[in-house]
PDB file of C-alpha atoms in Angstrom:
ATOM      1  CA  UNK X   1     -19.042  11.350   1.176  1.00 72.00           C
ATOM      2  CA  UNK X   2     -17.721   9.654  -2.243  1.00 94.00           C
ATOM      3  CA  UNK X   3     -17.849   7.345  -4.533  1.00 98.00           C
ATOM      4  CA  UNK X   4     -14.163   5.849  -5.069  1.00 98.00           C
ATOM      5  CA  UNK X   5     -12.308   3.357  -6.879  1.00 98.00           C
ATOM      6  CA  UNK X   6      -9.142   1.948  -5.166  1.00 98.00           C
ATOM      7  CA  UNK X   7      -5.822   0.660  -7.159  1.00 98.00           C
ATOM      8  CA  UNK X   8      -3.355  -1.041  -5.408  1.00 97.00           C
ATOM      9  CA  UNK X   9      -0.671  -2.534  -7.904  1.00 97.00           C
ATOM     10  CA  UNK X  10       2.386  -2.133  -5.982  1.00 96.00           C
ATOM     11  CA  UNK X  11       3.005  -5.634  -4.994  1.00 95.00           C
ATOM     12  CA  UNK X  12       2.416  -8.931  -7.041  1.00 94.00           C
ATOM     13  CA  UNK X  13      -1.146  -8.328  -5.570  1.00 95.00           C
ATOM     14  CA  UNK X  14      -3.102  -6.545  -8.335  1.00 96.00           C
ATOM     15  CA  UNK X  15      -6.313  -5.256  -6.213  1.00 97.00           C
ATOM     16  CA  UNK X  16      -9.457  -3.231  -7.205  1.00 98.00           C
ATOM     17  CA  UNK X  17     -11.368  -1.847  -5.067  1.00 98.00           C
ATOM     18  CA  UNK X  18     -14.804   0.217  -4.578  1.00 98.00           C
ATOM     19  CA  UNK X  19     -16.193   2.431  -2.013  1.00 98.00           C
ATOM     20  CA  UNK X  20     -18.639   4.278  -0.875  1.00 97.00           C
ATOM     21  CA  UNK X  21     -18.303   6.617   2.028  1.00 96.00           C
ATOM     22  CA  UNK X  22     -15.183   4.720   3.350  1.00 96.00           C
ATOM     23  CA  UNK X  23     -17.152   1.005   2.739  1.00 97.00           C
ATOM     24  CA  UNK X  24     -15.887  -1.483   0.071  1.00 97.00           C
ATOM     25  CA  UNK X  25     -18.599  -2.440  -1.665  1.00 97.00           C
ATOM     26  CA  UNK X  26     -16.798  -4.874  -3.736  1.00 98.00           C
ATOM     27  CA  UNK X  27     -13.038  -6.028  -4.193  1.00 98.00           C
ATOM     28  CA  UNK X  28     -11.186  -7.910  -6.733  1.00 97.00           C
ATOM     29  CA  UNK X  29      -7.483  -8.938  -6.466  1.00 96.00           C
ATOM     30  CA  UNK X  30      -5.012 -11.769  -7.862  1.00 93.00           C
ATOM     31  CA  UNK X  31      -1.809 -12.430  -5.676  1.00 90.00           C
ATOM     32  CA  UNK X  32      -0.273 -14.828  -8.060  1.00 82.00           C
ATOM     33  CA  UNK X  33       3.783 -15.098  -7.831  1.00 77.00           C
ATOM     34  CA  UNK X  34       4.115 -13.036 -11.274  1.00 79.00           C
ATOM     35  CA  UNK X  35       2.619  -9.790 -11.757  1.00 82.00           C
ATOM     36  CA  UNK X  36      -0.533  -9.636 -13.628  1.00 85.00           C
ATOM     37  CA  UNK X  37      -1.147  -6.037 -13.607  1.00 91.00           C
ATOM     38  CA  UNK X  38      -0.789  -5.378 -17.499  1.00 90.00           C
ATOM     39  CA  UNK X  39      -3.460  -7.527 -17.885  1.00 92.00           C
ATOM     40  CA  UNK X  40      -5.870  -7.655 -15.447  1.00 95.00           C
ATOM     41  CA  UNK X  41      -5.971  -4.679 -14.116  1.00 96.00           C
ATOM     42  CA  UNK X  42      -8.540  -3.172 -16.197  1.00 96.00           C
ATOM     43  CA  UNK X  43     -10.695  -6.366 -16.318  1.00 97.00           C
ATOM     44  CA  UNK X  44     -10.662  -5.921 -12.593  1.00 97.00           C
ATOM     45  CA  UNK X  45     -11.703  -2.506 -12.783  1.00 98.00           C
ATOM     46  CA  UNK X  46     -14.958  -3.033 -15.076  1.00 97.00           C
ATOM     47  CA  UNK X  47     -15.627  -6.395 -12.800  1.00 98.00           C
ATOM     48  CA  UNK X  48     -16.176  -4.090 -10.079  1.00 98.00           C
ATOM     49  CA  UNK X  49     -17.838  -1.482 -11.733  1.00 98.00           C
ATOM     50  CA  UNK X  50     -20.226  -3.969 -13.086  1.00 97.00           C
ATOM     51  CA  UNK X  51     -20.502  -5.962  -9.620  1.00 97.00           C
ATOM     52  CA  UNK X  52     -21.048  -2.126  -7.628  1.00 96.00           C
ATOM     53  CA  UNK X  53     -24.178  -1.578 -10.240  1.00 97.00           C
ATOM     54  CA  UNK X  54     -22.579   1.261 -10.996  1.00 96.00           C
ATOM     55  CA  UNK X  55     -20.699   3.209 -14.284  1.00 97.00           C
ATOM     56  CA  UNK X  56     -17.411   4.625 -14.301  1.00 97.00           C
ATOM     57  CA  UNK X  57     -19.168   8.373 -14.820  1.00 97.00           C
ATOM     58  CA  UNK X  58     -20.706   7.502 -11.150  1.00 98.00           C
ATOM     59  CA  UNK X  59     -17.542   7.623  -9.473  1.00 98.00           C
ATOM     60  CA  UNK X  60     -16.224  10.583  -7.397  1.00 98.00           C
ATOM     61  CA  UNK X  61     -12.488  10.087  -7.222  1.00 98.00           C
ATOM     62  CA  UNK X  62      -9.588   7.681  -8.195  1.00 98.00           C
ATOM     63  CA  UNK X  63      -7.296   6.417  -5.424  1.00 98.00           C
ATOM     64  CA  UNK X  64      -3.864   4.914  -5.806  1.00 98.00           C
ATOM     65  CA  UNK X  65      -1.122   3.298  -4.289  1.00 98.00           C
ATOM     66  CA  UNK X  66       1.515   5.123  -4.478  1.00 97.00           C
ATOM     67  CA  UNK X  67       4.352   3.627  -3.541  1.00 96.00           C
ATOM     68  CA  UNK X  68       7.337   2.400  -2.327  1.00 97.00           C
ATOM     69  CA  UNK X  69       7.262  -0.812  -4.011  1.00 94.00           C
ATOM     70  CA  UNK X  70       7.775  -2.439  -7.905  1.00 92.00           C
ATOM     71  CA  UNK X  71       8.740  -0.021 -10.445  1.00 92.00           C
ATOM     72  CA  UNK X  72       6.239  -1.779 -12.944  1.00 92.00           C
ATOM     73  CA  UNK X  73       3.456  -2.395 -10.708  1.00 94.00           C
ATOM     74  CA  UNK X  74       3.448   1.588  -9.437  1.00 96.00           C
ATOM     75  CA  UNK X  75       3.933   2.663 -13.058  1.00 96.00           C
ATOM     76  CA  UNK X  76       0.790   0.906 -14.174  1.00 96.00           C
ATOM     77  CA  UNK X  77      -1.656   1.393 -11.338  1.00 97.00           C
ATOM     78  CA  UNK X  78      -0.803   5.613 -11.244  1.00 98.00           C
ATOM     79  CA  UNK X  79      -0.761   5.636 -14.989  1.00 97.00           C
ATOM     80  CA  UNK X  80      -4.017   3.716 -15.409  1.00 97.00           C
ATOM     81  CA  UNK X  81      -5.181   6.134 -11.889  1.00 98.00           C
ATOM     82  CA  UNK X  82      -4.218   9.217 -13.733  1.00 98.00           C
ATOM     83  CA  UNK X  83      -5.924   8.169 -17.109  1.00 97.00           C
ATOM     84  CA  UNK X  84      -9.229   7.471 -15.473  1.00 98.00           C
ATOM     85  CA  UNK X  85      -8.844  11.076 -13.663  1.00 98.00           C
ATOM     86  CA  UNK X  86      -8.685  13.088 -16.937  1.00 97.00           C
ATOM     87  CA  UNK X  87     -10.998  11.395 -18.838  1.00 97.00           C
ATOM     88  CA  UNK X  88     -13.771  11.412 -16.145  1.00 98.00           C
ATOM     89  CA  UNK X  89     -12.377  14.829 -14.886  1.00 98.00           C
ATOM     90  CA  UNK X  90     -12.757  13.651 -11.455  1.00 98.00           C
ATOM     91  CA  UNK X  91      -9.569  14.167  -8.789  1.00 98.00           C
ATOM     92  CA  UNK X  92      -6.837  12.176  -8.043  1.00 98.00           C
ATOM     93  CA  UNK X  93      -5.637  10.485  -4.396  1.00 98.00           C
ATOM     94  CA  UNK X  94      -2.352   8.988  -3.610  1.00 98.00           C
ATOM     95  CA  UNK X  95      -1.871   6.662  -0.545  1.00 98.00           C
ATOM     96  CA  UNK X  96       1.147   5.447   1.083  1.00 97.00           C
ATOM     97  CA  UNK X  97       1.454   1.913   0.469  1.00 98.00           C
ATOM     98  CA  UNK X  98       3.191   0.731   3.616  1.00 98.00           C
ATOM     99  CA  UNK X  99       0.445   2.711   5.323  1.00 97.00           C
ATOM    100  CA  UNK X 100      -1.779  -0.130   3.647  1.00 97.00           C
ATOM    101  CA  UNK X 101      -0.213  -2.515   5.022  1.00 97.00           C
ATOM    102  CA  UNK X 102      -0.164  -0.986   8.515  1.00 98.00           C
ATOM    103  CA  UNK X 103      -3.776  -0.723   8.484  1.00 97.00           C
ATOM    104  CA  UNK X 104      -4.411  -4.448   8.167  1.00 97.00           C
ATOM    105  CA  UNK X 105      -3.094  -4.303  12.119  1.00 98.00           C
ATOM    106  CA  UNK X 106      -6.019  -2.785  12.638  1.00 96.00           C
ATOM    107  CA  UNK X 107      -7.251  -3.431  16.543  1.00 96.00           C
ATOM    108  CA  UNK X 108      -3.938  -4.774  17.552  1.00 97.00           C
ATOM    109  CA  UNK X 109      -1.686  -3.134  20.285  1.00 97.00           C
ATOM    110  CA  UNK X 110       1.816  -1.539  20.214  1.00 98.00           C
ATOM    111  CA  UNK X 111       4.163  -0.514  17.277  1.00 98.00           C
ATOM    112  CA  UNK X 112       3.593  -1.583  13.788  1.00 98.00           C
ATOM    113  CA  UNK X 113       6.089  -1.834  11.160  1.00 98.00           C
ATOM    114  CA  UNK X 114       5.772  -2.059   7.773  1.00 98.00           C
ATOM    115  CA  UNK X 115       8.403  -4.022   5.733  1.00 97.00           C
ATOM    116  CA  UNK X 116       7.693  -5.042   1.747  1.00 96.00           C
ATOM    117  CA  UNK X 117      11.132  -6.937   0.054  1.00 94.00           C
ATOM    118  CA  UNK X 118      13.847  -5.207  -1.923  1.00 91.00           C
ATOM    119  CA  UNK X 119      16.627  -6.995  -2.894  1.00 83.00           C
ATOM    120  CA  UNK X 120      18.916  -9.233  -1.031  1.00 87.00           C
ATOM    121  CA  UNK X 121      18.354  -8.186   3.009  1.00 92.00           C
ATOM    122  CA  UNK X 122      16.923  -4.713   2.313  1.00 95.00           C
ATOM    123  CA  UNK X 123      13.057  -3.875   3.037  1.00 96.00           C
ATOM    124  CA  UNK X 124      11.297  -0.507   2.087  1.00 96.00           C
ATOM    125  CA  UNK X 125       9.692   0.278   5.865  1.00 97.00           C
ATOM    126  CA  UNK X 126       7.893   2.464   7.790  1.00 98.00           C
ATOM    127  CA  UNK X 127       7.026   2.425  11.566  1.00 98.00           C
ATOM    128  CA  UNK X 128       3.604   3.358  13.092  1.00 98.00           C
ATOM    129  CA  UNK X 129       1.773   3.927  16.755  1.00 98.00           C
ATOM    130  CA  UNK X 130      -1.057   1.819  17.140  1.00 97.00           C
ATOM    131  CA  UNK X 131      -3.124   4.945  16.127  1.00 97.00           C
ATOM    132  CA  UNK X 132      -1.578   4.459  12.555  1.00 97.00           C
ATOM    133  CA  UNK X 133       0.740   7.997  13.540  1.00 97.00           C
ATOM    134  CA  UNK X 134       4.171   7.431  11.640  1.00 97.00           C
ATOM    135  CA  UNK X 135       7.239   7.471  14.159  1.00 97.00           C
ATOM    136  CA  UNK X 136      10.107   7.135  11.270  1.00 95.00           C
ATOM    137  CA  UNK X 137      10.322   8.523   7.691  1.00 91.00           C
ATOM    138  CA  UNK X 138       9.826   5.359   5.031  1.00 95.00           C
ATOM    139  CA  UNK X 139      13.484   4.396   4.516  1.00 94.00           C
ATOM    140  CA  UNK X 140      14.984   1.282   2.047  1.00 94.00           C
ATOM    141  CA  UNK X 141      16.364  -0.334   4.883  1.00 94.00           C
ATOM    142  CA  UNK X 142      19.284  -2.611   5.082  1.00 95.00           C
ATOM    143  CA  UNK X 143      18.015  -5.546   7.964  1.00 96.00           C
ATOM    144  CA  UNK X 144      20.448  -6.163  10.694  1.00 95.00           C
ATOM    145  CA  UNK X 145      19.885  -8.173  14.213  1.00 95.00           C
ATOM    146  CA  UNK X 146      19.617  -4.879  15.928  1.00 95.00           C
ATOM    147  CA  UNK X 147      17.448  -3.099  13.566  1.00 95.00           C
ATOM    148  CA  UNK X 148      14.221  -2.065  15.618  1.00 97.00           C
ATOM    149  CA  UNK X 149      15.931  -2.942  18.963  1.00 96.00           C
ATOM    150  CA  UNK X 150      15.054   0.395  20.548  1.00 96.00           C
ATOM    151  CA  UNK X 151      10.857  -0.519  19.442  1.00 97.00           C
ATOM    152  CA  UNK X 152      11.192  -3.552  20.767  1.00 98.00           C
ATOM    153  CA  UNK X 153      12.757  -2.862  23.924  1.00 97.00           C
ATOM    154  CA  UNK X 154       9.575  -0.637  25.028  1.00 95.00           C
ATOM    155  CA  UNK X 155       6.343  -2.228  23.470  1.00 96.00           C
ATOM    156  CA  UNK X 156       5.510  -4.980  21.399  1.00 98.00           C
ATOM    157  CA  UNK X 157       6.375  -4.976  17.548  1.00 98.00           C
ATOM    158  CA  UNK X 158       4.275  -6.312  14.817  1.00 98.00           C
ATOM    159  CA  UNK X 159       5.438  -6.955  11.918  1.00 98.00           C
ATOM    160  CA  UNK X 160       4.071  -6.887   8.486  1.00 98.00           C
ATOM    161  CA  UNK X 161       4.589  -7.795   5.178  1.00 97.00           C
ATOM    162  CA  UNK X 162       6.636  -9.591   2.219  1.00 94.00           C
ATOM    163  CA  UNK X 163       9.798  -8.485   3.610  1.00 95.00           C
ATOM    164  CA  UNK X 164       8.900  -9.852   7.091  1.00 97.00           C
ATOM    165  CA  UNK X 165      10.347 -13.095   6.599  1.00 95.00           C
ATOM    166  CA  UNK X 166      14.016 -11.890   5.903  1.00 95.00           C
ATOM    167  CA  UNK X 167      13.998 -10.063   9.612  1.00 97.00           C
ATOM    168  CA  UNK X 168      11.979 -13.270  11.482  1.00 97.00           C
ATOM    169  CA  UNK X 169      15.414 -15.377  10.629  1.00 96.00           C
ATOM    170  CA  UNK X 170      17.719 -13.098  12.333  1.00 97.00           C
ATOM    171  CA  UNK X 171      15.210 -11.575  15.259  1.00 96.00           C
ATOM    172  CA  UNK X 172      14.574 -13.825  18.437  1.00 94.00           C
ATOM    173  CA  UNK X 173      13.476 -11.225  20.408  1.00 96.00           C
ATOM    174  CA  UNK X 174      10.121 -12.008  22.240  1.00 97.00           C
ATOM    175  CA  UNK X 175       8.467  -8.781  21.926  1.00 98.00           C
ATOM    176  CA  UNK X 176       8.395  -9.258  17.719  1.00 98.00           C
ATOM    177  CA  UNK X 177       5.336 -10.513  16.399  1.00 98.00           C
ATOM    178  CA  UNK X 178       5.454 -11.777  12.764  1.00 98.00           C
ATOM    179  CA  UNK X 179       2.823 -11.143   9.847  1.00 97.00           C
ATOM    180  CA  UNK X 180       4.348 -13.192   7.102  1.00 93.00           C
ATOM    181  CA  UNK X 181       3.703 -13.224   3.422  1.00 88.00           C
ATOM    182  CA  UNK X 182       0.992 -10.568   4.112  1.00 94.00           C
ATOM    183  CA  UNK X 183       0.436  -7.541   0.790  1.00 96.00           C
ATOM    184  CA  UNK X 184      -1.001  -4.494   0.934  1.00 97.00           C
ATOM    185  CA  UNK X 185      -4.740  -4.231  -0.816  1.00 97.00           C
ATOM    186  CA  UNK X 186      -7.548  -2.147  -1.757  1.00 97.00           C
ATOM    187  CA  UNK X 187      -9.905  -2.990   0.814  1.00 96.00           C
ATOM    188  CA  UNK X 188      -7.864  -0.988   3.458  1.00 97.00           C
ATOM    189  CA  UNK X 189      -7.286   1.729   1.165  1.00 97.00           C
ATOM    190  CA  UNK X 190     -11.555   2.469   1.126  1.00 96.00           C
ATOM    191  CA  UNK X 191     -11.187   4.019   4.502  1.00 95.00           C
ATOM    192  CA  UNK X 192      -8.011   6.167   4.179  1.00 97.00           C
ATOM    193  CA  UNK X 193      -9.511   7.657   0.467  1.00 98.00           C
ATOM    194  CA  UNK X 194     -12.662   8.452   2.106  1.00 97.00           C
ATOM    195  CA  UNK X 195     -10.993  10.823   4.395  1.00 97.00           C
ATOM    196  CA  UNK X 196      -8.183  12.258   2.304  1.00 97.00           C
ATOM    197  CA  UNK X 197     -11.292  13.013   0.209  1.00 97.00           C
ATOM    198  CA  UNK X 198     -13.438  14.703   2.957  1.00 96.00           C
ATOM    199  CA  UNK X 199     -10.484  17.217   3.631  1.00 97.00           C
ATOM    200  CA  UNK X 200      -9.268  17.758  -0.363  1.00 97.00           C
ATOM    201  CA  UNK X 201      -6.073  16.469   0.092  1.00 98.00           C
ATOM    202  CA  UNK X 202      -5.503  15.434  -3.516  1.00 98.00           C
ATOM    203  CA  UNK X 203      -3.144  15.592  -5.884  1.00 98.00           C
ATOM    204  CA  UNK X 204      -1.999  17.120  -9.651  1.00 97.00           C
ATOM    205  CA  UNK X 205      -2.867  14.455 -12.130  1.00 97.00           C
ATOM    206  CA  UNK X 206      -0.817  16.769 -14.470  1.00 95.00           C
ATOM    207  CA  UNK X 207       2.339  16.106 -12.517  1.00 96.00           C
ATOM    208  CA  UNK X 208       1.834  13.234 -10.247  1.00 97.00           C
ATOM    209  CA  UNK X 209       4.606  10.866 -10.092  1.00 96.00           C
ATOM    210  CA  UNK X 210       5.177   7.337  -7.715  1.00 95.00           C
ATOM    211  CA  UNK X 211       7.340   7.288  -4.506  1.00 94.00           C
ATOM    212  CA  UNK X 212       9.687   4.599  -5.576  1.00 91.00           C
ATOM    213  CA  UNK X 213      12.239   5.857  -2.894  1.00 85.00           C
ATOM    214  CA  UNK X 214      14.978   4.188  -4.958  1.00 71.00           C
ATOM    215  CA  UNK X 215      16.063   4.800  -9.083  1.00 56.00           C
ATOM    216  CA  UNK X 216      15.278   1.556 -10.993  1.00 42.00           C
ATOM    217  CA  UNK X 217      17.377  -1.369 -11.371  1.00 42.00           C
ATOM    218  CA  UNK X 218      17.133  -3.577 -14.512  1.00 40.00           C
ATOM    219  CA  UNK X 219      17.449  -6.583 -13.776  1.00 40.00           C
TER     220      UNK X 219
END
């Protein structure tokens, strides 16, 4: 059982979580169109140290989102993750993000898909069992009509995320359910640290580096 603080900066949403034993005790985010990570992040994170009653020596572990997702948002939430992790000498988690977003299907039925927006019609996604088990590797994805036909031929599909909108106007197919506008967030991340924790399955602050999936595009 631990004591950790979540970061989930991968998005607009900049989200700060704590928990004990897989429960958020407290959660702080701002979803505003621009990214606010540079400067709230760490306001966020002594907000909910201060609202948990507790100091950051208390805490047991750092967890992070690690991506796919903004090249900016990852950089900051992993650097500020790692940061934390040497000075309080305390290990270091990584969590998918689009397994984030699965989780917010939590008690729903059939086949989940992930989907956050890239550019133009392409989506970083990742398909999951009801049971959160991944059936495809995370791909940047290039949307067509027939995308996830075979899914949605055999079970219902839910869809989630800030990508879902692009594949809603060019899928009529009535199995598809729709999760618009929808981000991943710290508050599912409590659970997923908790057990990563329990079995050690950390990772090398040393050398830890984001999944962006795809180089970086200036633009």
């Amino acid at each position: 059982m631990a004591l950790i603080l979540c970061l989930e900066t991968a998005t607009t949403n900049c989200s700060v979580g704590i928990a004990r034993d897989g429960k958020l005790l407290t959660l702080k985010e701002d979803n505003s169109k621009n990214y606010s990570h540079a400067e709230k992040l760490h306001v966020f994170i002594n907000e909910a140290l201060s609202e948990a009653g507790i100091s950051a020596e208390d805490l047991d572990a750092i967890a992070v989102s690690k991506g796919p997702g903004s090249y900016t948002g990852l950089r900051i939430g992993v650097s500020s993750a790692k940061g934390l992790c040497y000075s309080l000498d305390i290990p270091l988690i990584s969590v998918p993000t689009l397994d984030l977003l699965a989780h917010k299907l939590k008690g729903e039925q059939g086949i989940f898909v992930s989907m956050l927006d890239a550019r133009r019609m392409e989506v970083y996604s990742a398909i999951y069992d009801a049971k959160f088990n991944q059936l495809r590797d995370t791909e940047a994805q290039i949307l067509e009509e027939t995308s996830f036909t075979p899914y949605l031929e055999s079970s219902t599909v839910h869809f989630i995320g800030n990508g879902v909108a692009k594949f809603e106007a060019i899928c009529n197919h009535p199995n598809a359910v729709f999760h618009k506008e929808q981000y991943p967030s710290a508050k599912e991340m409590a659970e997923i640290a908790e057990l990563k924790h329990q079995k050690s399955d950390t990772e090398d602050v040393a050398y830890f580096e984001p999944y962006y999936l795809k180089d970086f595009i200036a633009g």
